[in-house]
Amino acid sequence: MPFKRFSRRQFGGLAGSSAFGLSMMLSARSSTAQSDQATGIQNQRPPSDFPSGFLWGTATSAYQVEGAVNEDGRGPSIWDRFAHTPGTISDRSNGDTATDHYRLYKQDIQLMKSLGVKAYRFSIAWPRVFPEGTGSANPKGLDFYSRLVDELSANGIEPFATLYHWDLPQALQDRFGGWTSRDTSKAFADYAAHVTARLSDRVKHFFTINECSRLVHLGHGLGADAPGLKLPQSGLNQVRHHVALGHGLAVQAIRAHGRAGTRVGPAENAVSCIPAIETPANIRAAEIATRELNAGYLTVMLEGKYTDAYLARAGNDAPKFTADDLRVISSPIDFVGLNVYTPDHYVVAADNERGFTLAPFPASFPHMKASWLRPGPEAIYWVPRHVAKLWNVKSIYITENGTSGSDQPAADGTIYDVDRIMYLRNYLTQLQRATSEGVPVLGYFLWSLMDNFEWSDGYEQRFGIYHVDFDSKRRTPKLSAAFYRETIARNAVA
Ligand code: NOJ
């Protein structure tokens, strides 16, 4: 079925141009004064504004959107190797061309502009910059990001760059065993220094590593992500330590080589712990669980030590580390980025050694199109709240949130992705609850601007608010694009 193409005017009408959005708001506001005569029910939801200056953005990552894997001197990454290994990707696809963002980036920036986003989170492909991982840089690689950043700035969109979104140069996997060696942590810092020295005149926010925990567990424990390793527990713990060390060394390198005003932090998918019922005891238990279940990631980054419980549980498999490593890992950061998709655990206070019980998920718990993606909007309230409270963090960005959907066009050609809108509306309502209570969330990056290569799910899970036809590369807004546009225009949940 062909997709209906919206003209800008139709899209504006669908989404609500800002003037339209404003008049809607004013009429809704004035109507609050009078409640429905018969029922007494007020016509307006309670005030739902986000703080002024709240940064609305969208996110993508290099291997998932760029394509052009052999262009301009790019070297191979572990994801090229993995995706080309039979049996790894559900639809037998790969990121060779993906959405062709490498060539179509200017068009994609216009999509962002039409949404009204003020920020774009993208990642830099390390193997474009250092095809061999270390050694001689490939200037053409960084040129692409330089052009991208200039185009964003020309369109009033602030660039937020992630340095590592899982596409390790294959050469480092071959030479050092990738993250199994601390040589990779050091190489990461050198690459981070090189990039910040050249881009920090225009890029003010850098994320070090995206989702340390997924790259450790799925990449090195379960073998479901590149490099496809299934290490024993001791090896896995050591990889986790090297990844955290890579983060810390990169923070130091960015401080040393970035211009004044360069800000840096991780983008982590913290294990999310939700109080099953909001009692003071359960809330405290959820905080304790957050600290323990993120011990190898945010906890060590923000406290400079592994918790006693983490080391005790690891026993003889504990990672080998020095006191200096811990100092490096906990180098001061400027913000914490949080990818929030799903509640990992509902927590109940318990009179046991840990102080909490993790409630098992009933089989009847609903999920979105992806079976792992259980909707639990309160996760986006609790995760930043726990992080702010546990570690006194003053600046938080939601670096990813969104969902895949089946996204079938209706008879009129439109993708009415009301499941995604339902998901986003509920999450954003909970995020607004957080900001209204003073949780310091400064911005939100919707995952994703457009459908893209969803790792081992290939192109079968579509997370975009723009549909991508992977043959023609044509982008078409889904109804959720109109929802997001309206939300941004109102600075309130639409
Ligand atoms: C988090 C990852 O950072 C991103 O690459 C992925 O596509 C989304 N989750 C959805 O699974």
XYZ file of C-alpha atoms in Angstrom, residues 183-436:
254
model
C 44.311 -1.235 25.716
C 40.899 -0.581 24.195
C 39.976 1.717 27.102
C 43.149 3.693 26.397
C 42.554 3.751 22.643
C 39.063 5.069 23.314
C 40.487 7.994 25.275
C 42.899 8.843 22.430
C 40.057 8.811 19.932
C 37.918 10.956 22.285
C 40.771 13.465 22.597
C 41.165 13.657 18.828
C 37.443 14.254 18.236
C 36.958 16.823 20.994
C 40.004 18.796 19.929
C 38.393 19.189 16.501
C 34.683 19.473 17.234
C 34.383 21.146 20.637
C 34.444 24.572 19.014
C 30.891 23.700 17.876
C 29.812 20.679 19.931
C 29.354 21.502 23.607
C 27.911 18.191 24.849
C 29.621 14.824 24.501
C 28.369 11.465 25.699
C 31.134 8.958 26.276
C 29.640 5.461 25.918
C 26.079 4.537 25.053
C 24.525 1.872 27.268
C 27.585 0.286 28.834
C 25.439 -2.422 30.340
C 23.979 -3.600 27.037
C 27.313 -3.708 25.264
C 28.754 -5.692 28.160
C 25.896 -8.185 28.595
C 24.556 -8.655 25.091
C 27.904 -8.246 23.364
C 30.126 -10.219 25.731
C 27.836 -12.413 27.846
C 24.931 -13.540 25.695
C 26.643 -13.137 22.325
C 23.517 -11.468 20.914
C 25.277 -8.224 19.944
C 28.732 -7.649 18.436
C 31.327 -8.959 19.007
C 29.156 -11.991 19.822
C 31.223 -13.289 22.755
C 29.946 -15.548 25.514
C 32.530 -14.971 28.191
C 32.543 -16.680 31.579
C 31.563 -14.499 34.544
C 35.138 -13.449 35.377
C 35.762 -12.320 31.788
C 32.464 -10.490 31.705
C 33.258 -8.654 34.934
C 36.632 -7.642 33.529
C 35.020 -6.323 30.320
C 32.606 -4.314 32.480
C 35.544 -2.813 34.329
C 37.370 -1.910 31.087
C 34.265 -0.263 29.681
C 33.849 1.832 32.844
C 37.565 2.647 32.691
C 37.178 3.679 29.035
C 34.404 6.042 30.099
C 36.594 7.600 32.807
C 39.671 7.938 30.607
C 37.527 9.560 27.913
C 36.083 12.038 30.433
C 39.650 13.052 31.310
C 40.685 13.266 27.642
C 37.667 15.422 26.816
C 38.482 17.766 29.704
C 42.084 18.013 28.555
C 41.342 18.595 24.859
C 37.914 20.242 24.747
C 37.406 23.990 24.628
C 36.180 25.781 27.725
C 32.509 24.993 28.268
C 32.670 21.445 26.895
C 30.371 19.213 28.925
C 30.576 15.442 29.236
C 28.656 12.521 30.706
C 27.614 8.925 30.022
C 24.387 7.794 28.306
C 23.385 4.795 30.364
C 20.435 2.436 30.375
C 20.397 2.213 34.136
C 18.594 -0.842 35.495
C 15.252 0.726 36.341
C 13.749 -0.057 39.736
C 10.191 1.048 40.349
C 8.507 0.958 43.758
C 5.644 -1.494 43.191
C 3.458 0.671 45.429
C 4.562 4.203 46.273
C 5.162 3.820 50.004
C 8.218 5.345 51.715
C 9.560 1.842 52.436
C 9.226 0.672 48.836
C 10.709 3.909 47.506
C 13.749 3.432 49.745
C 14.001 -0.216 48.669
C 13.899 0.877 45.004
C 16.740 3.315 45.678
C 18.842 0.597 47.311
C 18.121 -1.715 44.383
C 19.079 1.014 41.904
C 22.439 1.441 43.576
C 23.155 -2.287 43.767
C 21.913 -3.300 40.331
C 23.930 -0.566 38.647
C 27.054 -1.222 40.717
C 29.366 -1.808 37.738
C 28.116 1.249 35.858
C 26.582 4.436 37.306
C 27.380 3.510 40.903
C 31.115 3.104 40.334
C 31.175 6.133 38.008
C 29.522 8.336 40.616
C 30.935 6.866 43.843
C 34.404 5.710 42.780
C 33.992 2.286 44.336
C 32.380 -1.039 43.706
C 29.791 -1.761 46.371
C 30.631 -4.408 48.943
C 27.652 -6.449 47.807
C 28.842 -6.328 44.173
C 32.317 -7.584 45.095
C 30.940 -10.201 47.462
C 28.580 -11.564 44.828
C 31.370 -11.654 42.238
C 33.686 -13.519 44.673
C 36.638 -15.018 42.809
C 35.254 -13.672 39.542
C 35.580 -10.051 40.696
C 37.336 -7.750 38.217
C 41.005 -6.913 38.695
C 41.434 -3.196 39.270
C 43.610 -0.629 40.980
C 42.697 2.264 43.257
C 43.798 4.556 40.463
C 41.339 2.900 38.057
C 38.523 3.795 40.441
C 39.672 7.402 40.596
C 39.702 7.564 36.799
C 36.296 5.902 36.436
C 34.766 8.423 38.837
C 36.235 11.499 37.161
C 33.687 14.280 37.677
C 31.022 14.504 34.987
C 28.698 17.344 34.041
C 25.480 15.416 33.543
C 24.024 11.929 33.418
C 22.279 10.757 30.251
C 19.606 8.101 30.782
C 18.046 5.844 28.160
C 14.666 4.849 29.579
C 12.410 2.367 27.826
C 10.920 -0.073 30.269
C 10.631 -0.926 33.948
C 13.276 -3.584 34.621
C 12.021 -4.361 38.120
C 9.081 -3.551 40.352
C 10.512 -3.453 43.859
C 8.967 -4.287 47.209
C 10.705 -3.555 50.531
C 11.784 -6.743 52.294
C 13.276 -7.765 55.575
C 16.140 -9.659 53.940
C 19.875 -9.088 53.519
C 19.449 -6.898 50.429
C 16.470 -4.955 51.757
C 14.324 -5.551 48.704
C 12.465 -8.125 46.653
C 12.258 -7.910 42.869
C 8.715 -8.854 41.907
C 8.584 -11.404 39.090
C 6.713 -10.197 35.996
C 3.388 -11.961 35.535
C 2.947 -13.559 32.106
C -0.005 -11.228 31.562
C 2.143 -8.075 31.792
C 1.628 -6.244 28.462
C 4.357 -5.420 25.971
C 4.762 -3.226 22.933
C 5.715 -4.692 19.547
C 9.087 -5.810 20.879
C 8.496 -8.434 23.563
C 11.192 -6.931 25.818
C 9.528 -3.529 25.772
C 6.987 -3.591 28.582
C 5.289 -0.238 28.975
C 5.806 1.187 32.439
C 5.671 4.961 32.059
C 6.567 5.540 35.693
C 10.104 4.331 34.863
C 10.857 7.725 33.336
C 9.788 9.367 36.590
C 11.680 7.061 38.939
C 14.982 6.526 37.142
C 15.991 10.202 37.000
C 14.576 10.755 40.478
C 16.667 7.916 41.939
C 19.785 9.116 40.107
C 19.328 12.697 41.305
C 18.704 11.580 44.879
C 21.290 8.806 45.251
C 24.181 10.713 43.742
C 23.150 14.343 44.022
C 23.192 14.693 40.238
C 22.178 18.194 39.157
C 21.791 17.752 35.381
C 20.092 14.858 33.626
C 19.130 14.264 30.006
C 16.784 11.545 28.852
C 19.041 10.439 26.027
C 16.579 7.901 24.593
C 12.943 6.935 24.974
C 10.522 5.509 22.429
C 9.025 2.303 21.119
C 8.773 0.130 18.050
C 5.370 -0.530 16.518
C 3.839 -2.520 13.712
C 3.315 0.708 11.776
C 1.017 -0.522 9.024
C -0.424 2.182 6.774
C -4.226 2.522 6.946
C -6.461 2.609 3.869
C -5.757 6.324 3.420
C -2.021 5.661 3.458
C -1.351 7.185 6.891
C 0.448 5.289 9.626
C -1.785 5.926 12.622
C 0.704 4.691 15.191
C -1.559 5.350 18.144
C 0.262 2.680 20.167
C 3.439 4.767 19.958
C 1.482 7.941 20.774
C -0.100 6.223 23.782
C 3.340 5.108 24.944
C 4.946 8.525 24.445
C 2.054 10.424 26.012
C 2.188 8.309 29.146
C 5.974 8.472 29.462
C 6.051 12.206 28.874
C 3.298 12.722 31.439
C 5.494 10.927 33.981
C 8.530 12.924 32.874
C 6.574 16.112 33.398
C 5.678 14.863 36.850
C 9.419 14.577 37.512
C 10.324 18.048 36.235
C 7.404 19.639 38.073
